[in-house]
mmCIF file of C-alpha atoms in Angstrom:
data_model
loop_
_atom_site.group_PDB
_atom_site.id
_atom_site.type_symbol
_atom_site.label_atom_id
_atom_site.label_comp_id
_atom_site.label_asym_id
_atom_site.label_seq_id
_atom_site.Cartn_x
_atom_site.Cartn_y
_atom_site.Cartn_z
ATOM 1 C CA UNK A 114 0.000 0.000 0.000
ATOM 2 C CA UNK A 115 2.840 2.203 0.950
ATOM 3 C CA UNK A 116 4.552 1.162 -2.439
ATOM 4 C CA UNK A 117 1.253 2.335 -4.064
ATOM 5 C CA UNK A 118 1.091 6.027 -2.078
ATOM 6 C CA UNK A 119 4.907 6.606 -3.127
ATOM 7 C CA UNK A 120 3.823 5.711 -6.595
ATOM 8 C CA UNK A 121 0.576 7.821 -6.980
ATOM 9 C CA UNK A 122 3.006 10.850 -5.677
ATOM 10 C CA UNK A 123 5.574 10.370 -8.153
ATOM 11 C CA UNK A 124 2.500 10.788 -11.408
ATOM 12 C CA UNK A 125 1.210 13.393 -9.435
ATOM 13 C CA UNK A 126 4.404 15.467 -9.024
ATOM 14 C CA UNK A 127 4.659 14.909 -12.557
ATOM 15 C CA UNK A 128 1.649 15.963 -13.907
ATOM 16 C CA UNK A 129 2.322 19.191 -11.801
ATOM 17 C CA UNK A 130 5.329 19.762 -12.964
ATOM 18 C CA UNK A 131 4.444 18.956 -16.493
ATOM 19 C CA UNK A 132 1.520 21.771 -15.794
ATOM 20 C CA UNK A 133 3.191 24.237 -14.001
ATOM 21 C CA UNK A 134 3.242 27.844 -14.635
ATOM 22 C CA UNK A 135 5.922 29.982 -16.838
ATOM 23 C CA UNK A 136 8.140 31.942 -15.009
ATOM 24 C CA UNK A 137 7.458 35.184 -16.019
ATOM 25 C CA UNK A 138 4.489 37.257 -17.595
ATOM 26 C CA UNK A 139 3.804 37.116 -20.863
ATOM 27 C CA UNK A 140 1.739 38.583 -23.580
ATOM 28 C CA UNK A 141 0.109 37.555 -26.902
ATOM 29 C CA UNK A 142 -2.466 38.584 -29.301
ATOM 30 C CA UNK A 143 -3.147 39.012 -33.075
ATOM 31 C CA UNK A 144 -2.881 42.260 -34.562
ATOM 32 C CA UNK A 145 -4.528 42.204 -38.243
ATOM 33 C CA UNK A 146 -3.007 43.962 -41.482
ATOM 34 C CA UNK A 147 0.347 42.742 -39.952
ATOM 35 C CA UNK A 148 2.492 40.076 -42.194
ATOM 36 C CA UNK A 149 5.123 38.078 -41.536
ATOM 37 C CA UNK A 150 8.699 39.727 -40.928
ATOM 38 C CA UNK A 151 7.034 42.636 -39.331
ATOM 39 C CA UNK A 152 8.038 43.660 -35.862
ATOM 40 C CA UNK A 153 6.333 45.102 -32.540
ATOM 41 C CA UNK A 154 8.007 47.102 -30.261
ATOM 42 C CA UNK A 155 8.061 46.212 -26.772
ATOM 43 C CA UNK A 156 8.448 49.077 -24.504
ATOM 44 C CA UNK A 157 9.002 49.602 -20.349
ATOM 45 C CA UNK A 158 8.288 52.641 -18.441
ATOM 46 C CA UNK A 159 10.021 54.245 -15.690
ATOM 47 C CA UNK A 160 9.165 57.482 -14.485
ATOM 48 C CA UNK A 161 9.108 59.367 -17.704
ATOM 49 C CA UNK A 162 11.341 57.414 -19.591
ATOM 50 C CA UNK A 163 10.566 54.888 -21.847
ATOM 51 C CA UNK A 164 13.249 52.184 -23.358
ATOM 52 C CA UNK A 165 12.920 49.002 -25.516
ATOM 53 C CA UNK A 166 12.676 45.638 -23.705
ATOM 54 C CA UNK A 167 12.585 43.594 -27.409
ATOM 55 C CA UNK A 168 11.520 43.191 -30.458
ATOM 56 C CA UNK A 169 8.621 41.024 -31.216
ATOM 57 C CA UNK A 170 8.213 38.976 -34.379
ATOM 58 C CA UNK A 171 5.192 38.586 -36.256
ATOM 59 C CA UNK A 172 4.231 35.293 -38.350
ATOM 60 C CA UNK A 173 1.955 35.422 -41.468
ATOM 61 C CA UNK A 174 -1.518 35.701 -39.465
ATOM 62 C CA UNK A 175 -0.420 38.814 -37.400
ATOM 63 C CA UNK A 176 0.496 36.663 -34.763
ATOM 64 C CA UNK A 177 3.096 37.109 -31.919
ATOM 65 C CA UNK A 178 3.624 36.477 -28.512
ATOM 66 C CA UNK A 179 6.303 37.211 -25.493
ATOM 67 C CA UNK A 180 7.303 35.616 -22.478
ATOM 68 C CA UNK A 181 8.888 37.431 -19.858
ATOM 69 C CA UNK A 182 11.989 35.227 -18.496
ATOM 70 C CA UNK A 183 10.801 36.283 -14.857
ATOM 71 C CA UNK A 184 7.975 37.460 -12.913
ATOM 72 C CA UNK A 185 7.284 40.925 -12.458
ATOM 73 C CA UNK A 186 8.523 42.373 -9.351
ATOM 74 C CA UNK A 187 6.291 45.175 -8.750
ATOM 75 C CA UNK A 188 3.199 45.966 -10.944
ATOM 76 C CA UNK A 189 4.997 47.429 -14.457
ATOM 77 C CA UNK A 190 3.583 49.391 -16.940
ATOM 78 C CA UNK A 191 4.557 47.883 -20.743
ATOM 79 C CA UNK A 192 3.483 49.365 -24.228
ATOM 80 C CA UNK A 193 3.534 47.219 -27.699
ATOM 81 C CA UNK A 194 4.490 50.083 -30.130
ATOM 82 C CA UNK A 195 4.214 49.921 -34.301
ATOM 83 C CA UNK A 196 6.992 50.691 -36.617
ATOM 84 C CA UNK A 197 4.234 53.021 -38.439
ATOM 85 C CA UNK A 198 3.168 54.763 -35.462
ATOM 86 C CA UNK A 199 0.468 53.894 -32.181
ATOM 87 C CA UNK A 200 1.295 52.149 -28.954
ATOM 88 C CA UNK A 201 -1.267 49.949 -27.180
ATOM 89 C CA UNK A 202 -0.348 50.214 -22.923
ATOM 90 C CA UNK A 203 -0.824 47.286 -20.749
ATOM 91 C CA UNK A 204 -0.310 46.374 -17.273
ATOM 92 C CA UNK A 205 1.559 43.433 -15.716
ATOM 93 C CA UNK A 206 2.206 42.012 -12.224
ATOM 94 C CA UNK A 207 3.950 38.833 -11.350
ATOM 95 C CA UNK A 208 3.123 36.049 -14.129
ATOM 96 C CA UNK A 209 -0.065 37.797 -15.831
ATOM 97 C CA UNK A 210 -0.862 36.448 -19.212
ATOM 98 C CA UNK A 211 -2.167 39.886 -21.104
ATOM 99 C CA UNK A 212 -3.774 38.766 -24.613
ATOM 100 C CA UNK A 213 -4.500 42.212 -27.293
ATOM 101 C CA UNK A 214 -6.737 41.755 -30.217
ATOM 102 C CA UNK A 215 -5.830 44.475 -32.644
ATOM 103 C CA UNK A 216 -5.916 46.155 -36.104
ATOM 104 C CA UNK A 217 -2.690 48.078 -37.439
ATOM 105 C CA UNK A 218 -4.917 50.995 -38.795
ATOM 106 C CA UNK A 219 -6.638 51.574 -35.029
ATOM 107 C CA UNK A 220 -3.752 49.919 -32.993
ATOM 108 C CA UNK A 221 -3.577 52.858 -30.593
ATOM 109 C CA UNK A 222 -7.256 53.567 -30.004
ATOM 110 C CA UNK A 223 -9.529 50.108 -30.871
ATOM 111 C CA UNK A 224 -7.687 47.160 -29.346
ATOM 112 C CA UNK A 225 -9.203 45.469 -26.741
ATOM 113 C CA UNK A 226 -6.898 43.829 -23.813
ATOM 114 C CA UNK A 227 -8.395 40.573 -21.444
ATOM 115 C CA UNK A 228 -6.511 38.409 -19.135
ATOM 116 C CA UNK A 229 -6.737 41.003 -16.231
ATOM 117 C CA UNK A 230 -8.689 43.172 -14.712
ATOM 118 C CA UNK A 231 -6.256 45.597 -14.306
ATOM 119 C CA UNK A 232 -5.483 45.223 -18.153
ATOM 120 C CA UNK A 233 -9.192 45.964 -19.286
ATOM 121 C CA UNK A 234 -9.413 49.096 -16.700
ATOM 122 C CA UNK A 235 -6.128 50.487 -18.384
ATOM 123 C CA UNK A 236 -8.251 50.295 -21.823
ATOM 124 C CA UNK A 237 -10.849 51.791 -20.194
ATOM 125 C CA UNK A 238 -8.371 54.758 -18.860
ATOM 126 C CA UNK A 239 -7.097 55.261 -22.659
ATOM 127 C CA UNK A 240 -10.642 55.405 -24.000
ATOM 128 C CA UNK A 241 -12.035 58.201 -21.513
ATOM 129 C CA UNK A 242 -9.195 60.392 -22.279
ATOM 130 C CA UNK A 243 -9.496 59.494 -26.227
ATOM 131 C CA UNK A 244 -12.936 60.507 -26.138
ATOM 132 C CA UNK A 245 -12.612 63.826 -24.516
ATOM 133 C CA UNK A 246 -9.725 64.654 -26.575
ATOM 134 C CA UNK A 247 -11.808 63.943 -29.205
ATOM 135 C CA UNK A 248 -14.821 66.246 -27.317
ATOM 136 C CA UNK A 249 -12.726 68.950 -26.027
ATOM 137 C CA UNK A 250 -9.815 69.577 -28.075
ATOM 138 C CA UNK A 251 -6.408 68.795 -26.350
ATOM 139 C CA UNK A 252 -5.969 71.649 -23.879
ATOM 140 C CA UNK A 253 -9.688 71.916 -23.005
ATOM 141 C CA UNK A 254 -8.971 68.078 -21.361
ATOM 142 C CA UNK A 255 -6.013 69.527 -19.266
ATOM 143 C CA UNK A 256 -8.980 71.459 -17.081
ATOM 144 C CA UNK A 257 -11.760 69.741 -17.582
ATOM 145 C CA UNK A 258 -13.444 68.346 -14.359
ATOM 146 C CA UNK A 259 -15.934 65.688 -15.338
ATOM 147 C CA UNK A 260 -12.823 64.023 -17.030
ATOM 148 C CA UNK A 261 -10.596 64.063 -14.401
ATOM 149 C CA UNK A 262 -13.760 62.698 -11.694
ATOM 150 C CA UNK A 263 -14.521 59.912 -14.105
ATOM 151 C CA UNK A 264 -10.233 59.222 -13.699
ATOM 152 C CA UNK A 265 -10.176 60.012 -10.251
ATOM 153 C CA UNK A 266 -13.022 56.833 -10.049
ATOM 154 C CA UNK A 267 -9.994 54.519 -11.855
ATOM 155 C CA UNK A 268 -7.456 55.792 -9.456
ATOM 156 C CA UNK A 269 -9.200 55.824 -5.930
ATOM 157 C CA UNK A 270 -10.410 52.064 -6.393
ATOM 158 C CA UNK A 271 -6.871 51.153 -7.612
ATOM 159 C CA UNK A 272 -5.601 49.069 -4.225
ATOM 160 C CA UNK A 273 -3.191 47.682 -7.092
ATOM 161 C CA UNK A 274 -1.685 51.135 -7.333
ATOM 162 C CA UNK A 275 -0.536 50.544 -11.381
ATOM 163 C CA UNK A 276 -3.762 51.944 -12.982
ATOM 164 C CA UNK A 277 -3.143 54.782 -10.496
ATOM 165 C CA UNK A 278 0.800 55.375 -11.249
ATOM 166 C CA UNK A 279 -0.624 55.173 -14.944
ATOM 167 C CA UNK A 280 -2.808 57.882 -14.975
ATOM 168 C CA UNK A 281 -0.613 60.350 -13.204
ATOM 169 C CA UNK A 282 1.569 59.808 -15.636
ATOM 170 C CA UNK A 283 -0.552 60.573 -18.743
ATOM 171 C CA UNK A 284 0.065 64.176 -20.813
ATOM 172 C CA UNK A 285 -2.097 65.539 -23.000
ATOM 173 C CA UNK A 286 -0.403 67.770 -25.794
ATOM 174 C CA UNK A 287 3.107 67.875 -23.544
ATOM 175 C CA UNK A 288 1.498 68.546 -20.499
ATOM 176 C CA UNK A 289 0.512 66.238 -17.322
ATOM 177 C CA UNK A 290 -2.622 65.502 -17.222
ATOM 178 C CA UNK A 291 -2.875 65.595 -13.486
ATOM 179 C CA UNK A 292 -0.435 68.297 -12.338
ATOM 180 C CA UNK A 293 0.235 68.291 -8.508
ATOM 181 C CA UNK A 294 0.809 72.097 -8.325
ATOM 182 C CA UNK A 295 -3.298 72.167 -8.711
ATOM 183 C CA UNK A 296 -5.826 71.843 -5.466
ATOM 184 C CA UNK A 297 -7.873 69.462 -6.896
ATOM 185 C CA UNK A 298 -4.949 67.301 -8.540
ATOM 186 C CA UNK A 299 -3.058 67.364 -5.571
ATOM 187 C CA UNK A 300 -5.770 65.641 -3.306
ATOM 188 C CA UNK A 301 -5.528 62.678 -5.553
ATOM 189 C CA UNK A 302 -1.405 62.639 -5.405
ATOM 190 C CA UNK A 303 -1.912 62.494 -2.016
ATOM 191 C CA UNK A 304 -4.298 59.468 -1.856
ATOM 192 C CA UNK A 305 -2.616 57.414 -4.489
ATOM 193 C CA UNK A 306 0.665 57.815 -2.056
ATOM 194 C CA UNK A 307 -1.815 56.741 0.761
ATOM 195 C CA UNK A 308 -2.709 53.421 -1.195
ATOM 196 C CA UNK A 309 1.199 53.094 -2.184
ATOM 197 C CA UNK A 310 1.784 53.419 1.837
ATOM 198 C CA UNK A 311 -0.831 50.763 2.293
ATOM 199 C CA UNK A 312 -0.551 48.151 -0.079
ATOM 200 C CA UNK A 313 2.593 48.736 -2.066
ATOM 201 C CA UNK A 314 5.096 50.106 0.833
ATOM 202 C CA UNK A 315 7.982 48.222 -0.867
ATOM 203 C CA UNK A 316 7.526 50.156 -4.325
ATOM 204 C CA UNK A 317 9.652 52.387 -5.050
ATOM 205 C CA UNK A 318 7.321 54.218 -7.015
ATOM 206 C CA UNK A 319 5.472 55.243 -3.942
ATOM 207 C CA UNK A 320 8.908 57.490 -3.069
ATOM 208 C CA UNK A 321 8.273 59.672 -6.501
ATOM 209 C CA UNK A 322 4.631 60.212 -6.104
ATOM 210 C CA UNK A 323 5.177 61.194 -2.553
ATOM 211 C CA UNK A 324 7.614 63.476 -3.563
ATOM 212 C CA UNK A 325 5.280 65.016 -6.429
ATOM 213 C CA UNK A 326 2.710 65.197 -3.733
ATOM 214 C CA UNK A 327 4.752 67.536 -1.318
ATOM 215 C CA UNK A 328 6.105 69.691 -3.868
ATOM 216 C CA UNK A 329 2.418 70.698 -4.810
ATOM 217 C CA UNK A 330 1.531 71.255 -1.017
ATOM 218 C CA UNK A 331 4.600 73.534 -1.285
ATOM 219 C CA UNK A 332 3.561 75.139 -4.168
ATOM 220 C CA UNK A 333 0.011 75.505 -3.037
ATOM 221 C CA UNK A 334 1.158 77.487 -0.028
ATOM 222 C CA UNK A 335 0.373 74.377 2.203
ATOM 223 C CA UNK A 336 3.599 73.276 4.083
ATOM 224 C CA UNK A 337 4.024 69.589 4.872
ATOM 225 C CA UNK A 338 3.377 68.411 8.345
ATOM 226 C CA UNK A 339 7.060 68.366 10.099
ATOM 227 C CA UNK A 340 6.543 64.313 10.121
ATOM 228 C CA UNK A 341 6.020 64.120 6.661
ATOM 229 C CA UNK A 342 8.860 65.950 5.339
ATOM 230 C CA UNK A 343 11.182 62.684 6.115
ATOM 231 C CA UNK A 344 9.334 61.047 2.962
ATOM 232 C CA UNK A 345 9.825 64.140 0.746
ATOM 233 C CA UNK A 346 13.095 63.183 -0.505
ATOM 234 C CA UNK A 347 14.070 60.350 -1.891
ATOM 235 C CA UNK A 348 17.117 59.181 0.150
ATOM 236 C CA UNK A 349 20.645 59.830 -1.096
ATOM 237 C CA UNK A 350 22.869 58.068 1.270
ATOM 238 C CA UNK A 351 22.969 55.049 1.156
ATOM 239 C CA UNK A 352 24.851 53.137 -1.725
ATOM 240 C CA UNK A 353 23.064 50.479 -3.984
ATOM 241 C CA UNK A 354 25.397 48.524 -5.622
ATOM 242 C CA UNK A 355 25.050 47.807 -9.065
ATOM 243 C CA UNK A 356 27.809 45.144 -10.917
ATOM 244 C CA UNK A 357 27.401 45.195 -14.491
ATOM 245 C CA UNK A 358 29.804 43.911 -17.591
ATOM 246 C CA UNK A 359 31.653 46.414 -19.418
ATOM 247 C CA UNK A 360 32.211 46.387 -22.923
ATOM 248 C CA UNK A 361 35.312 43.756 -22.562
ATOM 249 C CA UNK A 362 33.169 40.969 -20.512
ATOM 250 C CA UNK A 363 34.985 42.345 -17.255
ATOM 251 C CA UNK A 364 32.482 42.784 -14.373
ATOM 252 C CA UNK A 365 32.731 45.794 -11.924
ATOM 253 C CA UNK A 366 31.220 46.736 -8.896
ATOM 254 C CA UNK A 367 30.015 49.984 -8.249
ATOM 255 C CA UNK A 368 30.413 49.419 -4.237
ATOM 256 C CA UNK A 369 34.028 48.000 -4.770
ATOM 257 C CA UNK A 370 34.793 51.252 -6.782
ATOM 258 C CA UNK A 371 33.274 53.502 -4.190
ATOM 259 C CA UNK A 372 34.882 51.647 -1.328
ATOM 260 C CA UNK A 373 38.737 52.675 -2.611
ATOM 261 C CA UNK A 374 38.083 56.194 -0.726
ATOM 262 C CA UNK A 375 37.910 58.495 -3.930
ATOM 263 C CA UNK A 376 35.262 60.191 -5.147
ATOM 264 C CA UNK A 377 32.777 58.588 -7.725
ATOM 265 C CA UNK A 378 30.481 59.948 -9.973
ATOM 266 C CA UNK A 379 27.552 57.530 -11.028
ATOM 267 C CA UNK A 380 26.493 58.114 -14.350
ATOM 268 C CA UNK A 381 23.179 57.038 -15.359
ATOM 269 C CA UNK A 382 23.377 57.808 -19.587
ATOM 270 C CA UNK A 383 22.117 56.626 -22.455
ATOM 271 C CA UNK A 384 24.612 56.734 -25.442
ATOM 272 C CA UNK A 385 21.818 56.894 -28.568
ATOM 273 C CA UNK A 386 19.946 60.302 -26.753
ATOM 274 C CA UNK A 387 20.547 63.641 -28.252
ATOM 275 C CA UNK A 388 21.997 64.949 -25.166
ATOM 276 C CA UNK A 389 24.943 62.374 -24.402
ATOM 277 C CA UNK A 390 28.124 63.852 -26.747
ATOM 278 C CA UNK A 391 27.680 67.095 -24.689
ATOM 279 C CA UNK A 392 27.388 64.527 -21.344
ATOM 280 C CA UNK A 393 29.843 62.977 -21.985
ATOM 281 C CA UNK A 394 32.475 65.905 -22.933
ATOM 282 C CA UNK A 395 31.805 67.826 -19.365
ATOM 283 C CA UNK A 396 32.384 64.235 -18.492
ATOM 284 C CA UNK A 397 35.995 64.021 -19.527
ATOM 285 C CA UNK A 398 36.679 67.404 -18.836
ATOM 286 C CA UNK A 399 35.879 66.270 -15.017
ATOM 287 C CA UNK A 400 37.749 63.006 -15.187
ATOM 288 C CA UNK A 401 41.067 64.930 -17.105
ATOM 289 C CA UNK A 402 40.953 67.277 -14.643
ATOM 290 C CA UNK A 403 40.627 65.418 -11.323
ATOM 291 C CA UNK A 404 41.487 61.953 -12.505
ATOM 292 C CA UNK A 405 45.170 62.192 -9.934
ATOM 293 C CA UNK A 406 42.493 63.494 -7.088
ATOM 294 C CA UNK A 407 41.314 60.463 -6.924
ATOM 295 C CA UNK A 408 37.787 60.876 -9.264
ATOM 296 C CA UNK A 409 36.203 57.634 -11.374
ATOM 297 C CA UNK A 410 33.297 57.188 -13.179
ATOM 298 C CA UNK A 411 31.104 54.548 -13.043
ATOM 299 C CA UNK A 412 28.578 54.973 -15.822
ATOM 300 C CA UNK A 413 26.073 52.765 -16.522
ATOM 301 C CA UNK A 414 24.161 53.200 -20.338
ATOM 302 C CA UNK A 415 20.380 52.460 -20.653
ATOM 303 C CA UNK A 416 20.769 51.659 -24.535
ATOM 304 C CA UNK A 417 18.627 48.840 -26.084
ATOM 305 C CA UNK A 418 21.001 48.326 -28.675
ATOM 306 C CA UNK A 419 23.587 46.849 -27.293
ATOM 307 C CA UNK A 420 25.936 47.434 -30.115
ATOM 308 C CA UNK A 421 25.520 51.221 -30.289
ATOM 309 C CA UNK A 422 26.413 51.009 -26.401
ATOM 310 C CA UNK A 423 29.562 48.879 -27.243
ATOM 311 C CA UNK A 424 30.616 51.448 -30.150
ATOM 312 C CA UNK A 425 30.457 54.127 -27.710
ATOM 313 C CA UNK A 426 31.809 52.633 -24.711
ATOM 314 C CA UNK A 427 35.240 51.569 -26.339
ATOM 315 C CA UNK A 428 36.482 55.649 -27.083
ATOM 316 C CA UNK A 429 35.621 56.534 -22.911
ATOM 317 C CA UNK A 430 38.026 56.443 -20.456
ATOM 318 C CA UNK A 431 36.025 55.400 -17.953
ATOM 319 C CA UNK A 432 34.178 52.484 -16.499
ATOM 320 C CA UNK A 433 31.506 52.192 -18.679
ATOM 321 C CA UNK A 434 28.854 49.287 -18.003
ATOM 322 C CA UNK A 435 25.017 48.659 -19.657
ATOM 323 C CA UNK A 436 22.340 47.639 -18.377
ATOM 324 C CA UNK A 437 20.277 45.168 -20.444
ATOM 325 C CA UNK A 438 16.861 44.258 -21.892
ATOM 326 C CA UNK A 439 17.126 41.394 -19.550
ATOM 327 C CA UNK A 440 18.583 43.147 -16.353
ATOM 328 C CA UNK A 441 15.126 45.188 -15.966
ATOM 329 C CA UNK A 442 14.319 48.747 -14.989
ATOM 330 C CA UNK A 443 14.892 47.906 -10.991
ATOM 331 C CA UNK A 444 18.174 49.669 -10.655
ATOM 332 C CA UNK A 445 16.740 52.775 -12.195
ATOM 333 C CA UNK A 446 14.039 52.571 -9.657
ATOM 334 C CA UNK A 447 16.443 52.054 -6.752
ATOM 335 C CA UNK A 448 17.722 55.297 -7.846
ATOM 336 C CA UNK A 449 15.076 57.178 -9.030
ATOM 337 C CA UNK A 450 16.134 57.725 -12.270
ATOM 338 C CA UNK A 451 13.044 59.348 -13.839
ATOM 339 C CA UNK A 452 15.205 61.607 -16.370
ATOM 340 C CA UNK A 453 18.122 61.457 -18.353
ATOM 341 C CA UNK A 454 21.254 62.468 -18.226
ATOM 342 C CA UNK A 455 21.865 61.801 -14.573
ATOM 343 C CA UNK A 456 24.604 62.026 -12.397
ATOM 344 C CA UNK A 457 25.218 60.897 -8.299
ATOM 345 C CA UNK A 458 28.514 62.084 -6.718
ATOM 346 C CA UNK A 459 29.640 59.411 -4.379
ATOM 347 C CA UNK A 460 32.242 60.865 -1.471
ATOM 348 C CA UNK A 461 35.316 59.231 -0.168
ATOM 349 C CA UNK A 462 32.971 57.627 2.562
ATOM 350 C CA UNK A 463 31.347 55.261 0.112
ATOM 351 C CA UNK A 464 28.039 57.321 1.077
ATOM 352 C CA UNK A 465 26.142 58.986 -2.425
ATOM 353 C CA UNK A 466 26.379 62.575 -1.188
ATOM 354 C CA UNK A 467 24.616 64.815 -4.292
ATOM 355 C CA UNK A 468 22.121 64.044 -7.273
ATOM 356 C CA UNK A 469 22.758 66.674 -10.436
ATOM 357 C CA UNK A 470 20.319 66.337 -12.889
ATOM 358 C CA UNK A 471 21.731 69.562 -14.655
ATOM 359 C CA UNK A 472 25.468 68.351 -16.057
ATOM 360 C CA UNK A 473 26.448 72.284 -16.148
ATOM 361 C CA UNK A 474 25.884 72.325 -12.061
ATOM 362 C CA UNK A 475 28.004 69.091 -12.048
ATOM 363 C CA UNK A 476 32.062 70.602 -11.223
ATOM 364 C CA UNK A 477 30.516 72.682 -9.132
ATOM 365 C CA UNK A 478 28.768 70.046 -7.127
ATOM 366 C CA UNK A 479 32.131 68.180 -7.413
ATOM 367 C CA UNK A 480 34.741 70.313 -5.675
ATOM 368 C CA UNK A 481 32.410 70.418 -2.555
ATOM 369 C CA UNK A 482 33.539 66.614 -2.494
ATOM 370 C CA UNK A 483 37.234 66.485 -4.246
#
């Protein structure tokens, strides 16, 4: 009988296994018009910034799927973008499975998302704000308050906080949506960093919209309560490492480089952007000039293509590392990288001592240190 039990155990461990869930997320779906060959886009978003995960292939039905080689960590917010134009946004949290039926000619505006609920209220999100653009004309939408109530609805009953992080996020004609500067705006910042408090405390996200929140008291003429202002900031201090490859397969450390008692500046770049020949000259200015004072950069590039990256990173001086499709956004969230270029100045103490987000402030920041 024993014999029997060990047996019936064994099939059954089997057929589980056999059974058992992916590891990641993953989305499908059919978009029509679309032939084989053709590509989709798939996109992450962090806090402004949006960079390429992959590309997706389609076959000759206007099929294609992805599968995420891990769960999702915290909620993310993912887009599936056309070569020709139109992005379809979709949630995902741990292993969802998020399915979008599609045409090419209405990809941004008539697909229709199942597999979560989450995933159909995001539709629902895009097609309020479609249809009052549509209404209203673009900057009529910015002020308008039956739109923003019929949000607010999507956001307050959001214990998931990703619709909710969504939303705040949207812009209408280059401008947010929901700005915190404004009364009525600001009351929903504030409860969608309640909810992050409540059911999302390890998020990182819940740091930024905190921060937007008290910045908009400010600005309002309402000062924080003197317990709140320890949550305005994002910390500084306080070193995350990061250990990424460099363009020669050598790994580095960013905690071993900050630990040899110079000073470090973190880089966070991305070599394909408009902006990063000027970076990177004030760059090497800095590092010429203070190089025997003990200065090293550590500078990590956001690029999806990882040959661009490797093209650039041979000419620098400096450690130069990237961080892949498949190493994920979390180290930008760790350090609240919401735009780019951006720089952290790391002291002799190993402790990250000043954030520059404006690379002309950046020697000046540095001598306070050197």
């Amino acid at each position: 009988m024993k014999a029997k039990l060990l047996v019936a155990a064994a099939v059954l461990a089997a057929m589980s296994a056999g059974c058992s869930r992916h590891a990641g997320w993953s989305v499908d779906g059919t978009v029509e018009s679309l032939a084989k060959g053709d590509k989709i886009a798939l996109e992450a978003f962090n806090n402004g910034i949006w960079y390429v995960v992959d590309s997706i292939d389609v076959n000759d039905k206007g099929y294609f799927s992805y599968q995420s080689p891990e769960p999702a960590k915290y909620p993310e917010i993912m887009r599936l973008t056309l070569p020709s134009g139109g992005s379809v946004h979709f949630p995902v949290d741990s292993v969802d499975d998020i399915t979008v039926r599609a045409t090419a000619a209405g990809f941004a505006h008539d697909a229709v998302l199942s597999g979560t609920p989450e995933a159909v209220r995001m539709r629902q999100v895009d097609s309020i704000i479609v249809e009052a653009q549509a209404r209203l004309g673009n900057q009529a939408v910015l002020t308008d308050r039956d739109t923003k109530r019929a949000l607010s609805q999507y956001i307050l009953g959001d214990s998931s906080t990703v619709i909710a992080y969504y939303v705040l996020n949207k812009s209408v004609a280059g401008k947010p949506l929901f700005n915190p500067s404004e009364s009525f705006d600001n009351r929903i910042y504030g409860a969608v960093a309640q909810n992050y408090e409540n059911y999302r405390p390890e998020d990182p996200r819940g740091a930024v919209i905190r921060k937007y929140y008290f910045e908009g008291r400010k600005a309002l003429g309402l000062l924080p309560e003197p317990e709140a202002t320890t949550t305005l900031e994002v910390p500084v201090s306080g070193l995350i490492d990061i250990t990424r490859y460099d363009n020669k397969g050598v790994s580095h450390s960013l905690a071993d480089v900050a630990s040899k008692k110079g000073v470090t500046l973190l880089s966070f770049t991305s070599y394909g952007a408009d902006f990063s020949p000027a970076y990177n000259v004030i760059l090497n200015d800095l590092y010429t000039k203070y190089r025997s004072n003990g200065l090293e950069i550590y500078q990590l590039s956001v690029d999806s293509d990882e040959g661009l990256w490797k093209q650039s990173a041979v000419n620098l001086p400096w450690i130069t590392v990237w961080n892949s499709t498949t190493d994920g956004p979390s180290v930008l969230y760790s350090y609240n990288v919401s735009s780019l270029p951006l720089t952290y100045i790391i002291g002799r103490d190993g402790e990250i001592g000043a954030r520059v987000e404006d690379p002309t402030k950046l020697e000046s920041e540095l001598k306070k240190f050197l």
